[in-house]
Short mmCIF file of C-alpha atoms in Angstrom, two decimals:
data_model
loop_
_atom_site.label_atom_id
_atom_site.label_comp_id
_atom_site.label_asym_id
_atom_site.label_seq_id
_atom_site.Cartn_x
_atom_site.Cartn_y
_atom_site.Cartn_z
CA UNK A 1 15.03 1.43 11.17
CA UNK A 2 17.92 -0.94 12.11
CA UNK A 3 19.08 -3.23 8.92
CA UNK A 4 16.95 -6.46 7.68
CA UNK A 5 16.67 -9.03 4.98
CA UNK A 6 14.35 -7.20 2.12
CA UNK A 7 12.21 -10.53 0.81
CA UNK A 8 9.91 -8.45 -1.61
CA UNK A 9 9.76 -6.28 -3.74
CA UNK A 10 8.01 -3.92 -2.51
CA UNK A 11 5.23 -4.96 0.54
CA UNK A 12 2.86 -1.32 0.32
CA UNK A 13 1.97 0.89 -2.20
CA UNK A 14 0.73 4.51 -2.25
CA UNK A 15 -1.31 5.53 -4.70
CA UNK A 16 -2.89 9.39 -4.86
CA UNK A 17 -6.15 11.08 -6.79
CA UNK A 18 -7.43 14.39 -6.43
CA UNK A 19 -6.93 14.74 -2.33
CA UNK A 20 -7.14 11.06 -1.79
CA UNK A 21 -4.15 8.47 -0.87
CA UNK A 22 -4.52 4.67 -0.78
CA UNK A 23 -1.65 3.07 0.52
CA UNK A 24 -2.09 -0.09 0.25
CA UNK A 25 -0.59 -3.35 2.27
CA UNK A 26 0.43 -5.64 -0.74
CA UNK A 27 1.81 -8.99 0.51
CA UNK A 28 -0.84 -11.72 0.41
CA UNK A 29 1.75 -14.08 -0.22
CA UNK A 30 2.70 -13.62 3.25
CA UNK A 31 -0.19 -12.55 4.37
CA UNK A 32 0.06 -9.20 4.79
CA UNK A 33 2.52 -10.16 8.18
CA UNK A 34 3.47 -7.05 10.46
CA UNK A 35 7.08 -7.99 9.06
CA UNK A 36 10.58 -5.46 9.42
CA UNK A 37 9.80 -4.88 6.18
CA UNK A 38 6.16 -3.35 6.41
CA UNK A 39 7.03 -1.36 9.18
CA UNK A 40 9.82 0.40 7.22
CA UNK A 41 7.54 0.61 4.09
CA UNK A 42 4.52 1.97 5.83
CA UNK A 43 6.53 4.44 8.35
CA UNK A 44 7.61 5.77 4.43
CA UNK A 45 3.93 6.02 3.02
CA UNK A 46 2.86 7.63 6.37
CA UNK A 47 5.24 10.11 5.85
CA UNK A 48 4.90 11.12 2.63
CA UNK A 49 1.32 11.43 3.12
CA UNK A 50 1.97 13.49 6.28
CA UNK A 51 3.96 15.87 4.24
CA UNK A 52 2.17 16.27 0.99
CA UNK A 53 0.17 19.03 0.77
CA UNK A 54 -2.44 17.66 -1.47
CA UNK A 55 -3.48 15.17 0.33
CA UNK A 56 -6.20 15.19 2.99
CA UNK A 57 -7.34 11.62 3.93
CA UNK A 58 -5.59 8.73 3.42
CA UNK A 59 -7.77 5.03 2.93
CA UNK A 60 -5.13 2.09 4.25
CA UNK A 61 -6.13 -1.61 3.01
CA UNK A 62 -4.76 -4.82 2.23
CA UNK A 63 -4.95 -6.94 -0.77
CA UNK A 64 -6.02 -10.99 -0.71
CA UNK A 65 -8.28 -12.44 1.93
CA UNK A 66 -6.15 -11.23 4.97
CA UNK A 67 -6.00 -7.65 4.72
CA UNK A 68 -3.59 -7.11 7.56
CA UNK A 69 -2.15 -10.18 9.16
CA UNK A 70 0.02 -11.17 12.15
CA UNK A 71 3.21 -10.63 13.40
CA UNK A 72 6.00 -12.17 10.95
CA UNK A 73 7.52 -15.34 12.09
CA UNK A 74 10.65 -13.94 11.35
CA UNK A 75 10.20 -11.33 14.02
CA UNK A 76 8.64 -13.66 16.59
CA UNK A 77 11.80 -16.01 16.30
CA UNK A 78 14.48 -13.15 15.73
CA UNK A 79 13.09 -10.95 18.33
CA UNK A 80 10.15 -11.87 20.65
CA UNK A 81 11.56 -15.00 21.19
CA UNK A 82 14.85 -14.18 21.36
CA UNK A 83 15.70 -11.62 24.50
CA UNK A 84 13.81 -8.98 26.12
CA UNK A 85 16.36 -6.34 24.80
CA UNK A 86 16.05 -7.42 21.13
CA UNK A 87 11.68 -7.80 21.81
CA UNK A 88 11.95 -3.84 23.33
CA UNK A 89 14.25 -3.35 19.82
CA UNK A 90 11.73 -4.14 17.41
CA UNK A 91 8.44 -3.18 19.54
CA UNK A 92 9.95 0.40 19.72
CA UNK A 93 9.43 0.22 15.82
CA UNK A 94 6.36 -0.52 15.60
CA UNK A 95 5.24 1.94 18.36
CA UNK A 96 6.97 4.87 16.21
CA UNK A 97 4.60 3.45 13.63
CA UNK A 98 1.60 3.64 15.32
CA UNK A 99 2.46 7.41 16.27
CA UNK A 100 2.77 8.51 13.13
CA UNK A 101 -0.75 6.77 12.26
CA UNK A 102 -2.01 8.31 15.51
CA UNK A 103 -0.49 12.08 14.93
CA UNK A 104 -0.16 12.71 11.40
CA UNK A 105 -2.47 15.73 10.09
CA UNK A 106 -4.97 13.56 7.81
CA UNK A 107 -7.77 11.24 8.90
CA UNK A 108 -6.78 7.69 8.21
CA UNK A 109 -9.18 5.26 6.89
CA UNK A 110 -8.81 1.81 7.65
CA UNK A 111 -10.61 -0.48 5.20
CA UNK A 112 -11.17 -4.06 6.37
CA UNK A 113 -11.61 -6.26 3.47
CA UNK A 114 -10.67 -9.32 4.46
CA UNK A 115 -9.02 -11.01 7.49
CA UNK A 116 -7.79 -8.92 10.43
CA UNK A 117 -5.41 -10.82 12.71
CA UNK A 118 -3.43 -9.96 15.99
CA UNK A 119 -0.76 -7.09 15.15
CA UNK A 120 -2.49 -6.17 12.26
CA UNK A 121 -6.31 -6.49 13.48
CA UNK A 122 -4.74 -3.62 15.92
CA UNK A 123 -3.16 -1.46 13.25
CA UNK A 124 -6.76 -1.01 11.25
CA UNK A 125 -8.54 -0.55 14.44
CA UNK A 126 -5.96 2.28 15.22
CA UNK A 127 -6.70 3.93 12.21
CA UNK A 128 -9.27 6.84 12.29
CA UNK A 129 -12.97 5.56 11.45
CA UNK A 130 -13.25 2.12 9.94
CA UNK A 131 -15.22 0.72 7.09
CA UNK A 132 -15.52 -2.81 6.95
CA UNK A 133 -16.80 -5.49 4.34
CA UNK A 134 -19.66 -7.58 5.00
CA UNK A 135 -17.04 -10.06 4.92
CA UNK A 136 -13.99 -8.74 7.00
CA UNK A 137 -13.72 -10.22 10.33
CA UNK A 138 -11.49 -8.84 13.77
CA UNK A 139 -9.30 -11.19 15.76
CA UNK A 140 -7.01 -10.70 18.66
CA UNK A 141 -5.71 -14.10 18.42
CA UNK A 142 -2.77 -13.78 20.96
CA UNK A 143 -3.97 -15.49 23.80
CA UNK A 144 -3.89 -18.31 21.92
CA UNK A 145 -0.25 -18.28 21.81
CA UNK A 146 0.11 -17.34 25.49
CA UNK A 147 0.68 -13.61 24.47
CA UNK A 148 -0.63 -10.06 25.09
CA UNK A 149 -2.03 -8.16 22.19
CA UNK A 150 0.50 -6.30 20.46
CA UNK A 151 0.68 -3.07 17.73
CA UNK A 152 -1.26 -1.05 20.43
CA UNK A 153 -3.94 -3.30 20.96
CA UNK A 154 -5.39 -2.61 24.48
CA UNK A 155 -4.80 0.97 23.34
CA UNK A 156 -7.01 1.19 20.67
CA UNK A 157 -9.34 -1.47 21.75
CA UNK A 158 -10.29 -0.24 24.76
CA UNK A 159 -11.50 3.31 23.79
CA UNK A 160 -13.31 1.61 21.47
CA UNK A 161 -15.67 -0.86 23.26
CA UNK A 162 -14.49 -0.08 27.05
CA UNK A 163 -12.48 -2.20 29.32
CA UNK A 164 -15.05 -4.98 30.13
CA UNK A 165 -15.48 -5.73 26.52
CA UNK A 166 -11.48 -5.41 25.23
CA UNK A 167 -10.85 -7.62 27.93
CA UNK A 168 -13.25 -10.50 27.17
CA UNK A 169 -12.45 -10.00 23.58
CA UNK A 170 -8.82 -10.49 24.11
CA UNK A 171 -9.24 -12.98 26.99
CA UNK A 172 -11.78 -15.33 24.81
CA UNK A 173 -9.45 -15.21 21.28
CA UNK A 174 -12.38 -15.40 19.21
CA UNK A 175 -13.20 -13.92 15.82
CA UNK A 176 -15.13 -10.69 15.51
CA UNK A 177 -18.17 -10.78 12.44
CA UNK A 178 -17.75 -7.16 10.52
CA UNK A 179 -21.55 -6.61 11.58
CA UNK A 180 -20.86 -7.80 15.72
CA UNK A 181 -17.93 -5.16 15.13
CA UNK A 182 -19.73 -2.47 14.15
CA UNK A 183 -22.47 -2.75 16.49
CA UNK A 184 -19.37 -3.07 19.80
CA UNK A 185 -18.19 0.39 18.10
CA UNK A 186 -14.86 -1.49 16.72
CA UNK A 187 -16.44 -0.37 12.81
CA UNK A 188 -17.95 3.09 11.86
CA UNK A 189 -19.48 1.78 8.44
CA UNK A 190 -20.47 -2.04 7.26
CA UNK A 191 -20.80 -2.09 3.35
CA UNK A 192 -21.23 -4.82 0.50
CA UNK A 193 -18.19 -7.32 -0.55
CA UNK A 194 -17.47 -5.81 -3.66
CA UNK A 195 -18.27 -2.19 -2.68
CA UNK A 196 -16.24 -1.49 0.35
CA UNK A 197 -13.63 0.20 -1.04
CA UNK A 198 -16.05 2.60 -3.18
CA UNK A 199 -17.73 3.38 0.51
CA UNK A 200 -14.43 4.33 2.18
CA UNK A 201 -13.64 6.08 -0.94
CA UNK A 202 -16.99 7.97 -0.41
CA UNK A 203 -16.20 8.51 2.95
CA UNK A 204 -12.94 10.07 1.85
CA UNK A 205 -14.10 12.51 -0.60
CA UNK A 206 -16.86 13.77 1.91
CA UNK A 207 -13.79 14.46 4.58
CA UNK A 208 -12.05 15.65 2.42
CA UNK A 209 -14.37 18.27 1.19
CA UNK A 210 -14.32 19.92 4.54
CA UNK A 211 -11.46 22.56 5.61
CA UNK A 212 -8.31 20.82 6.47
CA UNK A 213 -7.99 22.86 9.64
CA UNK A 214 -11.13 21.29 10.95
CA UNK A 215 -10.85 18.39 10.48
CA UNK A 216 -7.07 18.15 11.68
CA UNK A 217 -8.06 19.47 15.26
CA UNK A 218 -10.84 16.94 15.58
CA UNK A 219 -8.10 14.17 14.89
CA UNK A 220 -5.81 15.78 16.86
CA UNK A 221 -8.08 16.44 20.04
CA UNK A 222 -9.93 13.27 20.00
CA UNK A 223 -6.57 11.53 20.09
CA UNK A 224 -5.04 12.53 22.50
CA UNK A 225 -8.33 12.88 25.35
CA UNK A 226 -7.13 10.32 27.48
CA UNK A 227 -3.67 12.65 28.55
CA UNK A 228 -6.65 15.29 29.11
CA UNK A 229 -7.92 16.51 32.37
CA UNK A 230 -11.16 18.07 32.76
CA UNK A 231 -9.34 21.31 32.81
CA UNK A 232 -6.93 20.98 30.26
CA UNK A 233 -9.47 19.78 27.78
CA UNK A 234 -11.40 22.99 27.89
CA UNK A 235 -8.32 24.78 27.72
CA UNK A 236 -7.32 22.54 24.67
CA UNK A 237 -10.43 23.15 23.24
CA UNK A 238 -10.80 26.57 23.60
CA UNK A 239 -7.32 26.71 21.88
CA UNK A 240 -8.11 25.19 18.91
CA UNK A 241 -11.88 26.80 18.32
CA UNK A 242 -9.48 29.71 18.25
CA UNK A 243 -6.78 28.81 16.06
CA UNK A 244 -9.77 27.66 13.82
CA UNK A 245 -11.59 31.04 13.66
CA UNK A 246 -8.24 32.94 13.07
CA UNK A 247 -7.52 30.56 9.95
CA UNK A 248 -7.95 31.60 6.52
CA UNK A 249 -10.63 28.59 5.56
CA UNK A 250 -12.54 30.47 8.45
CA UNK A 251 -12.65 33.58 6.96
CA UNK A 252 -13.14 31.98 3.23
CA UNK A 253 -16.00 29.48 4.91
CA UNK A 254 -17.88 33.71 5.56
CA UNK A 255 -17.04 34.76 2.43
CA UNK A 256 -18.00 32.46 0.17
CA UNK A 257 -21.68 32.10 1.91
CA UNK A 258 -21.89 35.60 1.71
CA UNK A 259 -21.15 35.28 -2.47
CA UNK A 260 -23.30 32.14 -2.19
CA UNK A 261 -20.49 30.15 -3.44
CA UNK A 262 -18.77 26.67 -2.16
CA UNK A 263 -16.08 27.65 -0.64
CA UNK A 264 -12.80 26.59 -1.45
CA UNK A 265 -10.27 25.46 1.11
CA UNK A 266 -6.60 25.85 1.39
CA UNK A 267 -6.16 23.84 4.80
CA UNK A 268 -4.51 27.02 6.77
#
């Protein structure tokens, strides 16, 4: 990450129980901006998650009535605005970003709150399922500004609802309802105000109940089918089936329905 002005404090949290993280995007001061800042902060959180052995899905949210907000200003003046050299600079960060949201071994959960504008309406909706509030609401605002969505926008949104519909929803600017979301395939799950987080918390444990190994090479295959051929699909699949029947959570999965026991998972 190249050097910037730190404003906060701190701008994201991570907090862990059992095999649960919730790192959590806490600016509402600002918003919750996509700022130098966040991106170094929550590259950090996605790493340490990545790496922790405990862990086994990870919820991401934002506090205040924007859960994840726009681009900073700072970066639009500094950078976007500034020379197509110094706009490559800082988009190159938050593309390593999304990667590591994209490829690390846990399922992400992105919990929509609140607000969910431009750069970071597209971070949630890169995350692995999403739950949603009644009152959370989607909005690639960017044509508004005579820009093209940003944070891997197109990318997620159009294996989400298709080309026809990322296009008009990008093309029109308008906000997206949680419930209009969820039924265009932008939200998995739409619960109560004041008990979304306890539903994507639910939604955690269940995943995280479930062998490791599984549930890695679903994330894993599913996100990267669009470099896939026909033929290298089945090959890719056939790969991992494997790798999954030679793993030890296999073998317990046999054993302990043979002692008529849960079984107990060590995600190899």
């Amino acid at each position: 990450m190249y050097p910037y002005e730190k404003k906060y404090d701190h701008v994201v949290t991570t907090e862990k129980d059992g095999h649960v993280a919730t790192i959590t995007m806490d600016c509402p001061e600002n918003l919750n901006r996509f700022s130098e800042q966040v991106i170094d902060e929550l590259g950090a959180a996605l790493d340490d998650v990545h790496w922790d052995e405990e862990i086994r899905v990870a919820i991401l949210r934002g506090t205040g009535p924007v859960s994840f907000g726009p681009g900073d200003l700072d970066i639009i003046k500094t950078k976007l605005a500034k020379n197509l050299t110094a706009g490559r600079e800082v988009m190159f960060e938050i593309s390593a970003l999304l990667k590591k949201l994209y490829t690390i071994p846990v399922p992400v959960i992105g919990l929509a709150e609140g607000g969910c504008l431009g750069g970071g309406c597209n971070l949630v909706l890169s995350t692995d399922i999403v739950v949603a509030s009644e009152q959370a609401y989607f909005h690639e605002l960017f044509v508004d500004y005579a820009l093209t969505p940003d944070t891997g926008g197109l990318w997620a949104l159009q294996r989400l609802v298709g080309p026809m519909r990322a296009k008009a929803i990008c093309m029109l600017g308008e906000p997206v309802g949680a419930r209009a979301a969820a039924d265009l395939g932008m939200v998995y799950q739409v619960a109560p105000a004041d008990g979304a987080y306890a539903a994507a918390r639910e939604l955690a444990d269940k995943i995280a109940a479930k062998s490791p190994v599984g549930i890695n090479h679903v994330k894993q295959i599913s996100n990267r089918l669009h470099d896939y051929t026909m033929d290298t699909y089945f090959q890719v699949e056939g790969d991992y089936l494997t790798l999954g029947a030679l793993s030890a959570d296999f073998r317990e999965t046999n054993i302990a329905a043979a002692e008529k026991r849960p079984p107990i998972y060590r995600g190899f």
